[in-house]
C-alpha positions as MATLAB code, in Angstrom:
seq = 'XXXXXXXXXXXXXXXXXXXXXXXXXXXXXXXXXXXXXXXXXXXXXXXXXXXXXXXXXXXXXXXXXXXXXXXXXXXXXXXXXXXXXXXXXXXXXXXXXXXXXXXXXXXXXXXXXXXXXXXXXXXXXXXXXXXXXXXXXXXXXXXXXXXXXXXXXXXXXXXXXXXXXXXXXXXXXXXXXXXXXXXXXXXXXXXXXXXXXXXXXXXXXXXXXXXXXXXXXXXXXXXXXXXXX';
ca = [
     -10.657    7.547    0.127;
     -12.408    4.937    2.406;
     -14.807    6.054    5.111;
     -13.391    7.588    8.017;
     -14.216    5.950   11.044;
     -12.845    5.814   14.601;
     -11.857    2.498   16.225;
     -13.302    2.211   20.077;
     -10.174    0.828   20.959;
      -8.292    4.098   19.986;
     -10.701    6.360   21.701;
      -9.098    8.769   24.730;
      -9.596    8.924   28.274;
      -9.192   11.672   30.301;
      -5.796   11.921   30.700;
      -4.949   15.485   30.002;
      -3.379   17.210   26.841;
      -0.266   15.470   26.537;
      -2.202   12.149   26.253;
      -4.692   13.999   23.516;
      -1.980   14.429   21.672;
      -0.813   11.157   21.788;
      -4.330    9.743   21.000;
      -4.367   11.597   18.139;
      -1.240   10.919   16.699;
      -1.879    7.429   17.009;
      -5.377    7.294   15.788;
      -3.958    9.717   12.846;
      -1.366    7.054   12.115;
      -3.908    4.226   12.403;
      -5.623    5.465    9.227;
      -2.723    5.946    7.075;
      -1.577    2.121    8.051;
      -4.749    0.647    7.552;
      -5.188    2.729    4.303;
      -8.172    4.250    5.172;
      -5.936    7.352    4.470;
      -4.545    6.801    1.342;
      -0.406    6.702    0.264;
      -0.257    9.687   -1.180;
      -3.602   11.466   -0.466;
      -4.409   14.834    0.318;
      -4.938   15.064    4.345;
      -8.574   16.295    4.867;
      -8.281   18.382    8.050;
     -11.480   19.795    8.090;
     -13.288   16.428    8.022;
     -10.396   14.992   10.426;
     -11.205   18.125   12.534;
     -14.870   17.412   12.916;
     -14.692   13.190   13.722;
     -12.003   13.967   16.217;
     -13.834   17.211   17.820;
     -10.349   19.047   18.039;
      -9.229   21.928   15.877;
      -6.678   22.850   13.120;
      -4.052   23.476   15.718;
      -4.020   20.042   17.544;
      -4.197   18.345   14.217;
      -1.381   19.902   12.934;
       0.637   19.646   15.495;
      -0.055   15.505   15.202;
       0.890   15.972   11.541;
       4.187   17.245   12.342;
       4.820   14.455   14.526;
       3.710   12.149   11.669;
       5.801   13.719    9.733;
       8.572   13.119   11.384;
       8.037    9.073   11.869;
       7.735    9.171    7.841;
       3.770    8.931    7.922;
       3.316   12.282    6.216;
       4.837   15.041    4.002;
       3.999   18.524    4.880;
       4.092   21.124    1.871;
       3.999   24.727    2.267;
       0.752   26.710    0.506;
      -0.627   23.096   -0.372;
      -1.791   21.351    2.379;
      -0.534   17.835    4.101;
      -0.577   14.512    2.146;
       0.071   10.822    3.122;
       3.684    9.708    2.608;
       3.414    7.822   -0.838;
       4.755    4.044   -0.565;
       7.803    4.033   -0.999;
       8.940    0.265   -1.702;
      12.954    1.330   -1.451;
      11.953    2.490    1.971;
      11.403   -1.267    3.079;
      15.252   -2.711    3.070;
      16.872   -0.296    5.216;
      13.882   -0.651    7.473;
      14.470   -4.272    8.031;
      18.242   -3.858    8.380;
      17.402   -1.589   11.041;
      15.052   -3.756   12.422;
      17.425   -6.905   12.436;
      19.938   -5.121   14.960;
      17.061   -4.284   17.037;
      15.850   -7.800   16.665;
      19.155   -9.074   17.560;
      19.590   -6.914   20.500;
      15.956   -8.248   21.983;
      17.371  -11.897   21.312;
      20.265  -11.593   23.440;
      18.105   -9.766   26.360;
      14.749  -10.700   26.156;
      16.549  -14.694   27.206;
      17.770  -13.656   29.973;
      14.730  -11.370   30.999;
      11.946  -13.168   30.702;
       9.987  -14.175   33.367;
       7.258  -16.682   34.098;
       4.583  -14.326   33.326;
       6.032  -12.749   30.534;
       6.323  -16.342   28.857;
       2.731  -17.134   29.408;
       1.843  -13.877   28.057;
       3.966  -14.363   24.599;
       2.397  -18.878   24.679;
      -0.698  -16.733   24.556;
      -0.356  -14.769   21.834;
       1.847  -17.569   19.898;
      -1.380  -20.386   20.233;
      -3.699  -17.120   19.410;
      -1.357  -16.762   16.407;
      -1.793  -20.512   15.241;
      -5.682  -20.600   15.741;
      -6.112  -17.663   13.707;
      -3.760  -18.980   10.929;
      -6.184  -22.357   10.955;
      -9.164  -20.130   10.172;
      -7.299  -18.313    7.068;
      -7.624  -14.601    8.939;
      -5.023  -12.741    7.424;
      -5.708   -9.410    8.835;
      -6.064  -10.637   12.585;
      -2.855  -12.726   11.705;
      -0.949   -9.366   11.300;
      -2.813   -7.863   13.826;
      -1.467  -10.562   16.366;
       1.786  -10.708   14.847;
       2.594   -7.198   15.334;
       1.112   -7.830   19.097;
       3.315  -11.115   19.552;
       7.118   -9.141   18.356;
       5.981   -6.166   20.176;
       5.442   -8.484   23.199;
       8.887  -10.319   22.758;
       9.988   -6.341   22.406;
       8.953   -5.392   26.428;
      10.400   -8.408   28.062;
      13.397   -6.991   27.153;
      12.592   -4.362   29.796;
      14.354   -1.193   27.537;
      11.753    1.447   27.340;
      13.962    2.921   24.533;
      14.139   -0.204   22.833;
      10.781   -0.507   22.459;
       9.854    2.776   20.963;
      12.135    2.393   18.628;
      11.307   -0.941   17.570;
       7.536   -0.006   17.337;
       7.871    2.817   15.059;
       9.812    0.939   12.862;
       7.180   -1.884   12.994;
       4.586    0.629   12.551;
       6.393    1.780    9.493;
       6.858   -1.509    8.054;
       2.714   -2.471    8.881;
       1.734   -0.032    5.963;
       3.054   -1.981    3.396;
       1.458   -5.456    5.307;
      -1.867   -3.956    4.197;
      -0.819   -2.416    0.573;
       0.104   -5.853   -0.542;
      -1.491   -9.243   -0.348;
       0.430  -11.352    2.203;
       1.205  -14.745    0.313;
      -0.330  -17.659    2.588;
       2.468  -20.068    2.134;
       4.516  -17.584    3.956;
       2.068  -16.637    6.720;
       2.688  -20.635    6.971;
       6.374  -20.543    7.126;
       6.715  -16.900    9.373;
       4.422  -19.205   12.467;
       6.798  -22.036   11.889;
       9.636  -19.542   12.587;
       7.663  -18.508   15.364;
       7.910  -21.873   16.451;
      11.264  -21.732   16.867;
      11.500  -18.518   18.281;
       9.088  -19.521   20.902;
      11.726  -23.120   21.656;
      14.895  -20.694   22.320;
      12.517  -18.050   24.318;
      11.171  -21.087   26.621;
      15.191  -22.630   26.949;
      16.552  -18.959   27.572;
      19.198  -19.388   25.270;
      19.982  -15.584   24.030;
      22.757  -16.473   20.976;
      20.100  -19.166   19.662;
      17.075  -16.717   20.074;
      18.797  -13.867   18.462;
      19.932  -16.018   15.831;
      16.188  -17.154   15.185;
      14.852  -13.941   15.357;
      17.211  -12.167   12.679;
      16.801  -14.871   10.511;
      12.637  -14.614   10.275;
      13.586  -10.399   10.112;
      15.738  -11.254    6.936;
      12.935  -14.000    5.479;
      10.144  -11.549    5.836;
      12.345   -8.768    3.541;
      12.464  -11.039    1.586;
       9.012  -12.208    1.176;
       7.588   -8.141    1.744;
       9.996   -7.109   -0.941;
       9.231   -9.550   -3.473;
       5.721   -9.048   -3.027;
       5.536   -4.920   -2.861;
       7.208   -5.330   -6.557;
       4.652   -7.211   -8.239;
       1.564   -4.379   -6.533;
       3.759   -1.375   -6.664;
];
């Protein structure tokens, strides 16, 4: 197991004990999709206890919710572990995600607003600056940031949490295996694209665009979690 550590950015306020929980869920998940926690490993709640400063009962109740988004297994008598990679898990994740990615096509068009646009440019020139530099792990970091973006112009608060926990699911398996550069290269041309139908507003065309990169990147995930798993 790597060493634990906590991320400032993941840190809580004061919001109360429903947004504890939340904080801890997510920093929870945070380890196992970075890999600090390990697929497969035993959860170490004491230790967890102790960096977070909560106790068994908090934790466990974030475990169950982990659980539940595919993040953990819990067995009886044995203790928690970290959801082993599963690379048949990754298919009907996508196909999931392509409806979804549909769905924001056709709305996210019509949505968008100026600010909204200049917010997603951002993140798209961010995106091609860090792909010029060769920095693979911001590149995914962004990426996720950039189809999460495209995600809330769509305005569908239920759309989007359903989206990111698939996204979350499918950014485990973005750190397991070694992203292949050449397709880093072709996913921002796509982006490219995406970003032409977002600015024209043309829903059929930018749904079209973005379930066609969904299907591509499969493709390119599946082929490479076969030849590390």
């Amino acid at each position: 197991m790597a060493d634990l550590d906590v991320r400032d950015d993941l840190l809580p306020g004061d919001e109360g004990e429903a947004s504890l929980h939340e904080t801890l869920v997510s920093r929870l998940r945070q380890l196992m999709i970075e890999g600090t926690l390990e697929s497969g490993q035993r959860i170490p709640e004491a230790e967890l206890c102790r960096m977070f400063g909560v106790s068994r009962t908090p934790l466990r109740e974030a475990l169950k919710v982990l659980a539940a988004q595919g993040f953990v297994q819990l067995r009886p008598n044995r203790g928690a572990i970290v959801a082993p990679i599963n690379p048949d898990q990754i298919q009907p994740i996508f196909e999931m995600k392509g409806a979804l990615e549909r769905l924001i096509g056709m709305t996210a068009a019509e949505r968008v607003t100026p600010s909204d646009l200049a917010a997603i440019e951002a993140l798209h020139q961010e995106l091609g600056e860090t792909l010029d530099q060769g920095l693979m792990d911001d590149y995914t970091r962004l990426n996720y940031a950039f189809h999460k973006g495209l995600a809330q112009v769509t305005g569908n608060a239920l759309l989007c949490e359903t989206y990111d926990g698939l996204q979350q699911r499918i950014w485990r398996y973005r750190f397991v295996v070694n992203e292949d550069f050449s397709r880093v290269a072709d996913s921002f041309a796509e982006h490219e694209q995406i970003m032409i139908a977002l600015r024209a507003r043309t829903p059929l065309d930018l749904a079209a665009r973005l379930e066609a990169h969904n299907l591509r990147t499969c493709e390119a995930m599946l082929k490479a979690t076969r030849q590390v798993l």
